Tab-separated table of C-alpha atoms in Angstrom:
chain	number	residue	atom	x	y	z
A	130	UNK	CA	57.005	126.391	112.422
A	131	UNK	CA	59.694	125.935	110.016
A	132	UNK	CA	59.738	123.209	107.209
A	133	UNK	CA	61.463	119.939	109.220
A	134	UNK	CA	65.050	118.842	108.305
A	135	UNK	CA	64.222	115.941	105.741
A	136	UNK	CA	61.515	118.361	103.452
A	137	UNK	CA	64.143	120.904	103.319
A	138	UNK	CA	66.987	118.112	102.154
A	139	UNK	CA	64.601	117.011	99.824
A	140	UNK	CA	64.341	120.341	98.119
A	141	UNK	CA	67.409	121.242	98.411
A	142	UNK	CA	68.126	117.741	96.601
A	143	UNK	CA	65.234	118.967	94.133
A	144	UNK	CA	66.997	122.108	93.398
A	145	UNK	CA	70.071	120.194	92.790
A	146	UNK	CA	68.274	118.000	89.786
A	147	UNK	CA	66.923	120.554	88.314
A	148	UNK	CA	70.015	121.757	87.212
A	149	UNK	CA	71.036	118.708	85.918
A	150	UNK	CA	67.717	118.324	83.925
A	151	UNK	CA	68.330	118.093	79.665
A	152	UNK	CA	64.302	117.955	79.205
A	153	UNK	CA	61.404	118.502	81.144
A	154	UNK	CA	60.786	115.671	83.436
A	155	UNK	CA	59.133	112.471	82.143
A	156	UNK	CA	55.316	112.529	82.687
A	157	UNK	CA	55.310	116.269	82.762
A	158	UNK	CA	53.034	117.539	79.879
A	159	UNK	CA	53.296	119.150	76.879
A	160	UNK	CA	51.924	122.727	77.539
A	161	UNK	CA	49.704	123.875	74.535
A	162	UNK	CA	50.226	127.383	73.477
A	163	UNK	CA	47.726	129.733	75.131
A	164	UNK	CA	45.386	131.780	73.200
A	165	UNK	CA	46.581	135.161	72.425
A	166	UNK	CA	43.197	136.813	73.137
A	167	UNK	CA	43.445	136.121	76.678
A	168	UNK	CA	45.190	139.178	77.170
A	169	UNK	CA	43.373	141.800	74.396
A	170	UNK	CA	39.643	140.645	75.064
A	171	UNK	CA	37.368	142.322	76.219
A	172	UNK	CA	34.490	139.023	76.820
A	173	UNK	CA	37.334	137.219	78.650
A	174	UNK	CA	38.194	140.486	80.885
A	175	UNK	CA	34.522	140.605	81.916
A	176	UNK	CA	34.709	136.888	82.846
A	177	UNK	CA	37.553	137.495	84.980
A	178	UNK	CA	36.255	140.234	87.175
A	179	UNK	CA	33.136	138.448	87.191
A	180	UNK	CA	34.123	135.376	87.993
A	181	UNK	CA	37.517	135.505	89.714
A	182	UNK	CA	38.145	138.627	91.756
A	183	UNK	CA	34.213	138.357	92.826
A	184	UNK	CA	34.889	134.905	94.048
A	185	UNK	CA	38.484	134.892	95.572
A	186	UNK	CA	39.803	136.218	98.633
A	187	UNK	CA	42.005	139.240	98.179
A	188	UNK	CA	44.006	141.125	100.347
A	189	UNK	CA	42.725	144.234	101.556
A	190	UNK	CA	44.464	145.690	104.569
A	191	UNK	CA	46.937	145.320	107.353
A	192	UNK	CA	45.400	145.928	110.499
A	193	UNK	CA	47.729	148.606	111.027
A	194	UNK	CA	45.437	150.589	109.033
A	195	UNK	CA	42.477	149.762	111.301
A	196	UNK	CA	44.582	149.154	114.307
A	197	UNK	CA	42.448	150.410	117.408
A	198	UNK	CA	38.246	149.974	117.402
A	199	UNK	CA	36.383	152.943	115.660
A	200	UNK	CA	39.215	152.995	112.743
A	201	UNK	CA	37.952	152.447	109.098
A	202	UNK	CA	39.354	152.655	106.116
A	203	UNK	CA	38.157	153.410	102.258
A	204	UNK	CA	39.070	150.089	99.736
A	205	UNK	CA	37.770	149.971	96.252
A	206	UNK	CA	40.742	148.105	94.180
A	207	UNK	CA	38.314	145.327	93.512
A	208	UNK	CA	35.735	147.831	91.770
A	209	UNK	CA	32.907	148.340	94.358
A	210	UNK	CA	33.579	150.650	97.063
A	211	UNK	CA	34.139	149.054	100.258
A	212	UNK	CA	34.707	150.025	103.894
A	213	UNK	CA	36.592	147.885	106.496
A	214	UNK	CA	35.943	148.818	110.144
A	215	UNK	CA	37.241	147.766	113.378
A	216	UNK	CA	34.390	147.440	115.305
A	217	UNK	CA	33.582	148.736	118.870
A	218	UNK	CA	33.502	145.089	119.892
A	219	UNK	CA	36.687	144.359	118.375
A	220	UNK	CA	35.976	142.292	115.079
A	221	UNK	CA	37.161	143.600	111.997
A	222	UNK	CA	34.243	143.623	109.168
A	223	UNK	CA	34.259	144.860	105.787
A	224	UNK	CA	30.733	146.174	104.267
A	225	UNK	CA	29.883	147.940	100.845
A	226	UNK	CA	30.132	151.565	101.391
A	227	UNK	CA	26.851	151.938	100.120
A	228	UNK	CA	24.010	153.727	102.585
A	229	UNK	CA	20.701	151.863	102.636
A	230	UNK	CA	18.467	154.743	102.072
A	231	UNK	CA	19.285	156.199	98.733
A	232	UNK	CA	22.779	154.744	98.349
A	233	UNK	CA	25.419	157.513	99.063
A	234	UNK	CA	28.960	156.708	100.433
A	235	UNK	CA	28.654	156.168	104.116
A	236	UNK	CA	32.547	157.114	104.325
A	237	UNK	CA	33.970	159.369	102.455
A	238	UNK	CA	37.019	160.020	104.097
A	239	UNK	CA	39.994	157.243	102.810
A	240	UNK	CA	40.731	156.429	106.873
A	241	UNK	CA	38.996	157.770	109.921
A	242	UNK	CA	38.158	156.912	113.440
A	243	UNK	CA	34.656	157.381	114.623
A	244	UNK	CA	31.749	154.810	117.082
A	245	UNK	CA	29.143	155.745	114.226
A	246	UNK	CA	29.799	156.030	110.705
A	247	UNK	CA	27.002	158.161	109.351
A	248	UNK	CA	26.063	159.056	106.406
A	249	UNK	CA	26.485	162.697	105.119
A	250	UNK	CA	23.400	162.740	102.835
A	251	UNK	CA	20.594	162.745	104.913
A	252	UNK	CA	22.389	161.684	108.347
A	253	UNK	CA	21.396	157.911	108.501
A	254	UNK	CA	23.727	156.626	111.111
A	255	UNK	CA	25.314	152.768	111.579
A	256	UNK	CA	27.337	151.055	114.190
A	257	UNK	CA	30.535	149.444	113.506
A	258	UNK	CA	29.049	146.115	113.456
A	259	UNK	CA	27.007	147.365	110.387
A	260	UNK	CA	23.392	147.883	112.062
A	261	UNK	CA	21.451	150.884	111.025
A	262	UNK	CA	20.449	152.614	114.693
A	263	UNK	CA	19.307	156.207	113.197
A	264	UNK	CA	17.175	157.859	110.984
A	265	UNK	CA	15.830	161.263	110.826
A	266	UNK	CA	12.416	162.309	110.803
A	267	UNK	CA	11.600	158.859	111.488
A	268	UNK	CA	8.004	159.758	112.204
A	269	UNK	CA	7.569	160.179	108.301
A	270	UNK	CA	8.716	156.439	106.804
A	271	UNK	CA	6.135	154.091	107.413
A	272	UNK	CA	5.180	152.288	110.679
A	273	UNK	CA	6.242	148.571	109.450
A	274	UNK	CA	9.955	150.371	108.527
A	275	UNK	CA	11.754	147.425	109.885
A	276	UNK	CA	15.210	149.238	111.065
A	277	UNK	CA	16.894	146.414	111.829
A	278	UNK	CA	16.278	144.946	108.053
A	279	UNK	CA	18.222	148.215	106.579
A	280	UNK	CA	22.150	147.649	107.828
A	281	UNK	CA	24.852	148.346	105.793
A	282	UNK	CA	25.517	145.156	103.522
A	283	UNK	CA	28.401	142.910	104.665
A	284	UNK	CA	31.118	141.371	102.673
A	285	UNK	CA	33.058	138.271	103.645
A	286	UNK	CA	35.702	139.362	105.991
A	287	UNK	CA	38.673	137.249	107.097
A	288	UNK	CA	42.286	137.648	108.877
A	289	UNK	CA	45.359	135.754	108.448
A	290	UNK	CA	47.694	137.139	110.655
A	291	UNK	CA	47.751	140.723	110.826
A	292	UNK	CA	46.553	140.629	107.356
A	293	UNK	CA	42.631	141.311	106.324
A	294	UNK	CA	41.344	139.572	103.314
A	295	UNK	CA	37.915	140.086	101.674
A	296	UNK	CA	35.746	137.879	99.675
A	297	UNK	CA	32.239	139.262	97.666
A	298	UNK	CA	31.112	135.517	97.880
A	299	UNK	CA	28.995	134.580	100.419
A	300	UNK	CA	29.582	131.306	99.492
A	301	UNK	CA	32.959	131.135	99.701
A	302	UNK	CA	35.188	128.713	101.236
A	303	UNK	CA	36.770	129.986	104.575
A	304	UNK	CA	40.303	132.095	104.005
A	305	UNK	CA	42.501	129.127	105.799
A	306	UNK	CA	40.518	126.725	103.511
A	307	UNK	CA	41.428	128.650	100.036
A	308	UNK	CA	45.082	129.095	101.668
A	309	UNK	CA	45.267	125.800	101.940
A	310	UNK	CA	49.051	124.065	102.535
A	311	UNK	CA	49.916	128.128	102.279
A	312	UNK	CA	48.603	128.768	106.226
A	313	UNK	CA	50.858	125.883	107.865
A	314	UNK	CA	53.863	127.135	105.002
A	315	UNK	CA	53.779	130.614	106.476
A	316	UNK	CA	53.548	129.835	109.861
A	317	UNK	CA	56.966	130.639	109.849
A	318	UNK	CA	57.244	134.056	108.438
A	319	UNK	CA	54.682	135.253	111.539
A	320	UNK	CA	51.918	136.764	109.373
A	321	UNK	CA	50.728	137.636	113.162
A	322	UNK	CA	53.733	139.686	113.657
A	323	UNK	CA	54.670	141.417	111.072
A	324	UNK	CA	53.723	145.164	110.684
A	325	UNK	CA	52.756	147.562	107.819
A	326	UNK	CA	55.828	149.269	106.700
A	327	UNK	CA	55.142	150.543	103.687
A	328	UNK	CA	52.379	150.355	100.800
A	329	UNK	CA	52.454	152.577	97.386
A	330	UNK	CA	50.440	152.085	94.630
A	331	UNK	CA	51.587	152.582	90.886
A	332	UNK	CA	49.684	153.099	87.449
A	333	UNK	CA	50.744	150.785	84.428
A	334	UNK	CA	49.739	150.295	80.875
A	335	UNK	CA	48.793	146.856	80.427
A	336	UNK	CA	46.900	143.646	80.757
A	337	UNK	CA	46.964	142.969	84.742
A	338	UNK	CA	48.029	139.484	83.501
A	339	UNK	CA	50.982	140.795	81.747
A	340	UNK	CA	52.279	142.612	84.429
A	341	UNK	CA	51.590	139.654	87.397
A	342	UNK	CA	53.539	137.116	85.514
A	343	UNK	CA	56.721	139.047	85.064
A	344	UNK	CA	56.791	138.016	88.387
A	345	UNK	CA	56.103	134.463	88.085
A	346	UNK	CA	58.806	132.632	86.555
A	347	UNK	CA	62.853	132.869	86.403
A	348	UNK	CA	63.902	132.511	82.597
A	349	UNK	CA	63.658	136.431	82.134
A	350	UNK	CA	66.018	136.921	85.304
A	351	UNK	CA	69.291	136.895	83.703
A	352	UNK	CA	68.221	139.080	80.607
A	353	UNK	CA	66.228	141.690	82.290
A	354	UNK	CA	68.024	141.654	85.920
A	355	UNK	CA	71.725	140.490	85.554
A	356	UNK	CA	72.934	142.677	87.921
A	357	UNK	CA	69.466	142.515	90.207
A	358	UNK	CA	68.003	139.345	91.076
A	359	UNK	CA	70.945	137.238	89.041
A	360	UNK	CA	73.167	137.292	91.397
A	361	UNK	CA	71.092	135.921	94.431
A	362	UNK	CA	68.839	133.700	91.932
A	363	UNK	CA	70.153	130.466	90.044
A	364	UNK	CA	67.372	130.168	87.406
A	365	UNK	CA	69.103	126.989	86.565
A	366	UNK	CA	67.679	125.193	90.071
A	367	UNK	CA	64.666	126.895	89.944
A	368	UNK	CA	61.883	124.242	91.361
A	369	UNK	CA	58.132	125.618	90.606
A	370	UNK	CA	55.148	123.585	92.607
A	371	UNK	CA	51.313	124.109	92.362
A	372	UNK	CA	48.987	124.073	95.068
A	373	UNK	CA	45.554	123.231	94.975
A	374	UNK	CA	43.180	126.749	94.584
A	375	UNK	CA	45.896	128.101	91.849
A	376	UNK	CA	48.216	129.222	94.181
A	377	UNK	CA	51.859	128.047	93.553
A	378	UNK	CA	55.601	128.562	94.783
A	379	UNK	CA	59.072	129.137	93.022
A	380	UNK	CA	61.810	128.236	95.039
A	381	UNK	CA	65.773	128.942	93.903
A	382	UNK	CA	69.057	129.100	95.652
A	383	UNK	CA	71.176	132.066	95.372
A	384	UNK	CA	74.171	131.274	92.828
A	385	UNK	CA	77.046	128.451	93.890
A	386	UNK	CA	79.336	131.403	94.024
A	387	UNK	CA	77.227	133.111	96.147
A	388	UNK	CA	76.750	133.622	99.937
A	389	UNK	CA	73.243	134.722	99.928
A	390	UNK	CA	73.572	135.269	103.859
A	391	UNK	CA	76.911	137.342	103.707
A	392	UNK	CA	75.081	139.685	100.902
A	393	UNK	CA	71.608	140.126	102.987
A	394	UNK	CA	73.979	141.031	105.687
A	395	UNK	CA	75.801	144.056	103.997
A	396	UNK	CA	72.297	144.857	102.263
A	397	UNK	CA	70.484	144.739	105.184
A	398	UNK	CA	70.484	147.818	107.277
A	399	UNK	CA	71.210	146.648	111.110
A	400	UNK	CA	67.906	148.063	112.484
A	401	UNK	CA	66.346	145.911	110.118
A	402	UNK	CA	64.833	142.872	112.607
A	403	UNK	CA	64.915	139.510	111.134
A	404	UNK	CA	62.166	136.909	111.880
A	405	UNK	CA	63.920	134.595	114.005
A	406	UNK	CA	61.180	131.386	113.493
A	407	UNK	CA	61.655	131.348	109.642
A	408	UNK	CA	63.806	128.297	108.522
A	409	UNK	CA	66.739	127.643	106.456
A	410	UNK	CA	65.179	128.097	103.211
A	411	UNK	CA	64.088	131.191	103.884
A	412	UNK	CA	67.295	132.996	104.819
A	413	UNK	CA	69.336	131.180	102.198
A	414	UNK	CA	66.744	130.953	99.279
A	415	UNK	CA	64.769	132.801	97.138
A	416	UNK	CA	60.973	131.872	97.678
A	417	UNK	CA	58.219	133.401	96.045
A	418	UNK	CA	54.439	132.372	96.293
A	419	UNK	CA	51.302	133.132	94.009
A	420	UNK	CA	48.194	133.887	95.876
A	421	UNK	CA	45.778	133.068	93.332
A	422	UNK	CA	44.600	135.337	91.472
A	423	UNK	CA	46.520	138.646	92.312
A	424	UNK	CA	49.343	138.150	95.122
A	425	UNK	CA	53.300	137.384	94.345
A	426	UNK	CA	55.465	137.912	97.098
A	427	UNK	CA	59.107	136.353	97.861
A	428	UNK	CA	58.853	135.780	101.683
A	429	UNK	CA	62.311	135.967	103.802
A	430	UNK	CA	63.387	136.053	107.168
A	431	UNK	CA	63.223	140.277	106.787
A	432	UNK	CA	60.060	140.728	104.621
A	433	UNK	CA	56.695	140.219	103.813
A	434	UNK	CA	56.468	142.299	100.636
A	435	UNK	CA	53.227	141.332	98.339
A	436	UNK	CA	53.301	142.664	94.921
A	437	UNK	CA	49.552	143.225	94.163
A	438	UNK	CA	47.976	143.514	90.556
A	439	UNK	CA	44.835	144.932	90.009
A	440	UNK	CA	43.074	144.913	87.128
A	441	UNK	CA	41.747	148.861	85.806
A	442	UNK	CA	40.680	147.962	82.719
A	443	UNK	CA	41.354	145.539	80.096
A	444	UNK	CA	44.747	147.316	79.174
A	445	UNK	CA	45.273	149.169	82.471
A	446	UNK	CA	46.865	147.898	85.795
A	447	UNK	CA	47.382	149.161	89.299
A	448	UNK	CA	50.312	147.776	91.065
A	449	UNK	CA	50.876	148.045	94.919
A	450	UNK	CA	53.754	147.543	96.588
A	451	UNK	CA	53.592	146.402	100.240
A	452	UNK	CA	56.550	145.763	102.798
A	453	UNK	CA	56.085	144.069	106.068
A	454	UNK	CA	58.408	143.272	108.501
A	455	UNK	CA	58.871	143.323	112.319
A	456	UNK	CA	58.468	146.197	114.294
A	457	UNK	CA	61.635	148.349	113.313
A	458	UNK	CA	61.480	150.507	116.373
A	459	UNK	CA	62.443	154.099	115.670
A	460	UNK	CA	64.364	153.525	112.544
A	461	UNK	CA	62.931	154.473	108.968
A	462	UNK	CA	60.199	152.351	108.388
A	463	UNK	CA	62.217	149.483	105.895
A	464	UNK	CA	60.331	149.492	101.878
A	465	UNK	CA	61.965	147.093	99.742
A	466	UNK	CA	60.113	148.376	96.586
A	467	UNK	CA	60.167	151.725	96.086
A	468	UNK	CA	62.735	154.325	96.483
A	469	UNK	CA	62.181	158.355	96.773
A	470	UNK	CA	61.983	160.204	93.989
A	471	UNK	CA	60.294	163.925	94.796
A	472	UNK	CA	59.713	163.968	91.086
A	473	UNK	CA	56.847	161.647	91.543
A	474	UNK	CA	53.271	162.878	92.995
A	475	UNK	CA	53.994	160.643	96.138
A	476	UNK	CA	57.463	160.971	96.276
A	477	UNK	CA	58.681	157.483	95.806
A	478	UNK	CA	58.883	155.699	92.674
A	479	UNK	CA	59.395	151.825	91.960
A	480	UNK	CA	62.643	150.077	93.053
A	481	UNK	CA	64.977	149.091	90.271
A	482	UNK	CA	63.980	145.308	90.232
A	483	UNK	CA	60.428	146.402	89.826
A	484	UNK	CA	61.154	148.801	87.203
A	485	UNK	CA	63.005	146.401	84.994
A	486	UNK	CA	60.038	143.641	85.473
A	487	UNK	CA	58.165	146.888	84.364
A	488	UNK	CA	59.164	148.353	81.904
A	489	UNK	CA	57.911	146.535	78.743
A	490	UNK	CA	54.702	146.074	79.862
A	491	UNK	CA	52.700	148.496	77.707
A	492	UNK	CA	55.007	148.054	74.876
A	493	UNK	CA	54.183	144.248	75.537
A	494	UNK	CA	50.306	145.291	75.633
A	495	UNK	CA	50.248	147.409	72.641
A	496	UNK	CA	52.439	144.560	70.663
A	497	UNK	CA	49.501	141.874	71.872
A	498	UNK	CA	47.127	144.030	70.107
A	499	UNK	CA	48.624	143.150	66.809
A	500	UNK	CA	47.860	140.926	64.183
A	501	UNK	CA	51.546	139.880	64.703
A	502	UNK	CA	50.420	137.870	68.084
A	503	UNK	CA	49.003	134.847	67.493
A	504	UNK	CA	49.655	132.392	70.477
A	505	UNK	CA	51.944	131.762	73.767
A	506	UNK	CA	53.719	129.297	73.748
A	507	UNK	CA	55.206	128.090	77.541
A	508	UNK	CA	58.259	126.236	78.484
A	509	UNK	CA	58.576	123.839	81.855
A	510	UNK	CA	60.193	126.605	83.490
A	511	UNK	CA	57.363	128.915	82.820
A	512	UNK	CA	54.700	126.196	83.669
A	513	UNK	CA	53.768	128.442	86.982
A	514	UNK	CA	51.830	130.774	84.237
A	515	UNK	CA	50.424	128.210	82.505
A	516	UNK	CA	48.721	126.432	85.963
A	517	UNK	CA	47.719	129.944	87.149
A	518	UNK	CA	45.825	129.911	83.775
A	519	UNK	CA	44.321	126.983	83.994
A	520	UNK	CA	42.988	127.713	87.085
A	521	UNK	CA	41.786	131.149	85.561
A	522	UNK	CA	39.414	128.612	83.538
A	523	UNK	CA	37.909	126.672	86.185
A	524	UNK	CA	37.186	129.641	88.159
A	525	UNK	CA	34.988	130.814	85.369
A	526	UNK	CA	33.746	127.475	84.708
A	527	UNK	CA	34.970	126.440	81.352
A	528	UNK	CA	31.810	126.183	79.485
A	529	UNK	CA	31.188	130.138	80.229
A	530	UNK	CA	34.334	130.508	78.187
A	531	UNK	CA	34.607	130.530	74.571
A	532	UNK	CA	36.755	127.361	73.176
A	533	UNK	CA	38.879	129.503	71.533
A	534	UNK	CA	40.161	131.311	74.707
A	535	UNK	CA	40.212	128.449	76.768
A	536	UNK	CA	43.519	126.726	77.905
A	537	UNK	CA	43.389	123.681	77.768
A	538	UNK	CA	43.606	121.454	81.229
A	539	UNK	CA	46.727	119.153	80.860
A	540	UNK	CA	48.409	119.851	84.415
A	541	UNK	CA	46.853	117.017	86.137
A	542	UNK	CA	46.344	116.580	90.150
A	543	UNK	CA	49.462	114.434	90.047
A	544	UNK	CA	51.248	117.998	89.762
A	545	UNK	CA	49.373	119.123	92.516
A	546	UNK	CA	50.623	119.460	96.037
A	547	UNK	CA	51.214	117.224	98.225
A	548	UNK	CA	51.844	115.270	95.082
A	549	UNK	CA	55.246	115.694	93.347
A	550	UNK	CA	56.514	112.515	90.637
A	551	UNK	CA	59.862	114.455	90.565
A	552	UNK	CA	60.716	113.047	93.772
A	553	UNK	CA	60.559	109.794	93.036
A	554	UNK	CA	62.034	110.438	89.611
A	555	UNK	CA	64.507	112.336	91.353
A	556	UNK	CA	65.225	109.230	93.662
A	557	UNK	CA	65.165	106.765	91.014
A	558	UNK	CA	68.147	107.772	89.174
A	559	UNK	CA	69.689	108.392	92.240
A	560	UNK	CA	69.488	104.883	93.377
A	561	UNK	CA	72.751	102.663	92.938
A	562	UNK	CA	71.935	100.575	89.719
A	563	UNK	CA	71.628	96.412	90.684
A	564	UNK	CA	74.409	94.804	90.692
């Protein structure tokens, strides 16, 4: 369901102040500058993958790539190698694709379609639900070998939508509980609807950080896309909010001179289906959401197109690039970030909007590396970064963290969704003064 009429006059009133702004809003704090270190060290790296992609749920698949019982699929972007199965039953599962007799890869195909998935090594054969059902030479492993004690290790497994997210924490809050205000948001968008168009995957040379928050915040767009995003992005009205869980949302309205409808329409091919339920922000504005820690997507009544970053290595960074949409029939499948290029080893290469959010990223890396970087310092428009940081901290737990990499925690609940003093500061000097 889309946003009702008096939320989306609100922010369209929000958008409005903004622009009118001459400081930061009063109450809104001071941001200290971030350590530099956050993005060259090693000890805070480790943290991060310890602490943060172990704990969080992260996108995995579409079921498209599992779509019929018996399908799996190969995932290791979060470091150990994982499988996600549609089961025989019809439940999609995700388990370490680690056998549980000397600890081979159970798959070893990327995607496949089987009943069993069996090991290679020595043959030891599961179900799709994970239970080990059969071992050779049985006769020879002990009589108390308990079988049913030896399945293939689960990991958390959740859907929104059409969309399959994993978490390695048992513990874990439930997916729709870390979404959050997200899940009733994106109700509208029909995460149940939307298919797998496309998904590439690209190699880049720095700090997964570095390259993420190119995408999270709107005073680089008219330097490094005036002829991109600029003209279907006011930075000026730019309205940022945070949402508990780290995840946050930039919204913007396209230019006053521009008719962001008329230009999707001669942009958008004809076969491309639009998604009829999404509201009036979405087909006029720009909105982008982080999914703490890794997901930034701009969500429209054509596309759900996560950008994905996932840390390699401390300097190192794979980027995916995933398009969604509605069923497009026989058409070309639509991608709205990459382009062919036969030069490249899968043929496409990186659109031009993510090429120029690209391209200074390991010339940004190797220039963090120097003694010439000491500190970040953050403006109001870039505060996005800064809560994404903070929440970076309490993932960890701040005491794991040594002081002088920690940010400190000045954006308060009060920031936090569904709290917002802008409003009422917003309303206040909009009142009539007393007469």
């Amino acid at each position: 369901m889309a946003m009702d009429a008096q939320e989306v006059e609100t922010l369209k009133a929000l958008m409005e102040w903004e622009a009118g702004r001459s400081a930061p809003p009063e109450g809104f704090p001071h941001l200290p500058d971030m350590p530099a270190a956050r993005y060259t060290s090693q000890a805070y790296f480790n943290l991060e993958q310890e602490h943060i992609f172990r704990k969080s749920w992260l996108f995995a698949a579409h079921i498209d790539e599992v779509p019929e019982p018996g399908c799996f699929m190969r995932w290791h972007n979060a470091g150990d190698p994982i499988i996600i199965v549609h089961g025989m039953d019809g439940v999609v599962r995700a388990f370490y694709n680690t056998c549980r007799h000397r600890g081979a890869p159970v798959v070893t195909e990327d995607k496949g379609r089987s009943p069993r998935l069996m090991c290679g090594y020595h043959n030891w054969t599961y179900k799709t639900d994970g239970s080990l059902i059969g071992v050779p030479e049985r006769q020879d492993f002990p009589p108390d070998f308990d079988m049913s004690c030896r399945g293939l290790i689960p990991v958390r497994c959740e859907m929104f939508g059409n969309c399959i997210f994993v978490n390695f924490d048992e513990g874990a809050k439930s997916l729709l509980d870390w979404l959050g205000p997200l899940a009733d948001e994106w109700a509208e968008f029909r995460f149940d609807k939307v298919r797998l168009a496309a998904r590439h995957s690209f190699e880049l040379n720095c700090n997964w950080k570095v390259a993420m928050e190119a995408n999270m915040e709107v005073y680089h767009v008219p330097y490094i896309h005036p002829d991109t995003v600029a003209p279907l992005v006011d930075s000026k009205r730019n309205v940022n909010h945070f949402y508990p869980n780290g995840h946050a949302r930039m919204l913007a309205p396209a230019p006053q001179q521009t008719d962001r409808e008329h230009v999707r329409a001669i942009d958008s091919p004809p076969e491309w289906q639009p998604i009829e339920t999404v509201g009036e922000l979405g087909r006029t504005a720009t909105q982008s959401y982080t999914l703490f820690p890794n997901w930034v997507s701009p969500l429209s009544n054509f596309f759900v197109p996560p950008l994905l970053f996932w840390p390699t290595g401390l300097g190192t960074t794979r980027l995916e690039l995933v398009t969604m949409a509605l069923d497009w029939g026989d058409a070309p499948a639509p991608d709205l970030w990459t382009v062919p290029d036969a030069s490249k080893p899968n043929g496409r290469d990186m659109s031009p909007i993510i090429l120029e959010d690209t391209q200074f990223g390991e010339a940004i890396q190797k220039s963090m590396e120097s003694q010439g970087f000491k500190s970040v310092p953050l403006s109001y428009q870039e505060a996005r970064i800064y809560s994404f940081h903070q929440n970076c901290d309490r993932m960890i737990g701040t005491d794991a963290i040594p002081e002088e990499l920690r940010v400190a925690q000045v954006i308060g609940k009060e920031w936090v969704w569904p709290n917002d003093p802008r409003v009422e500061l917003m309303r206040r000097e909009q009142a009539p003064e007393d007469v």
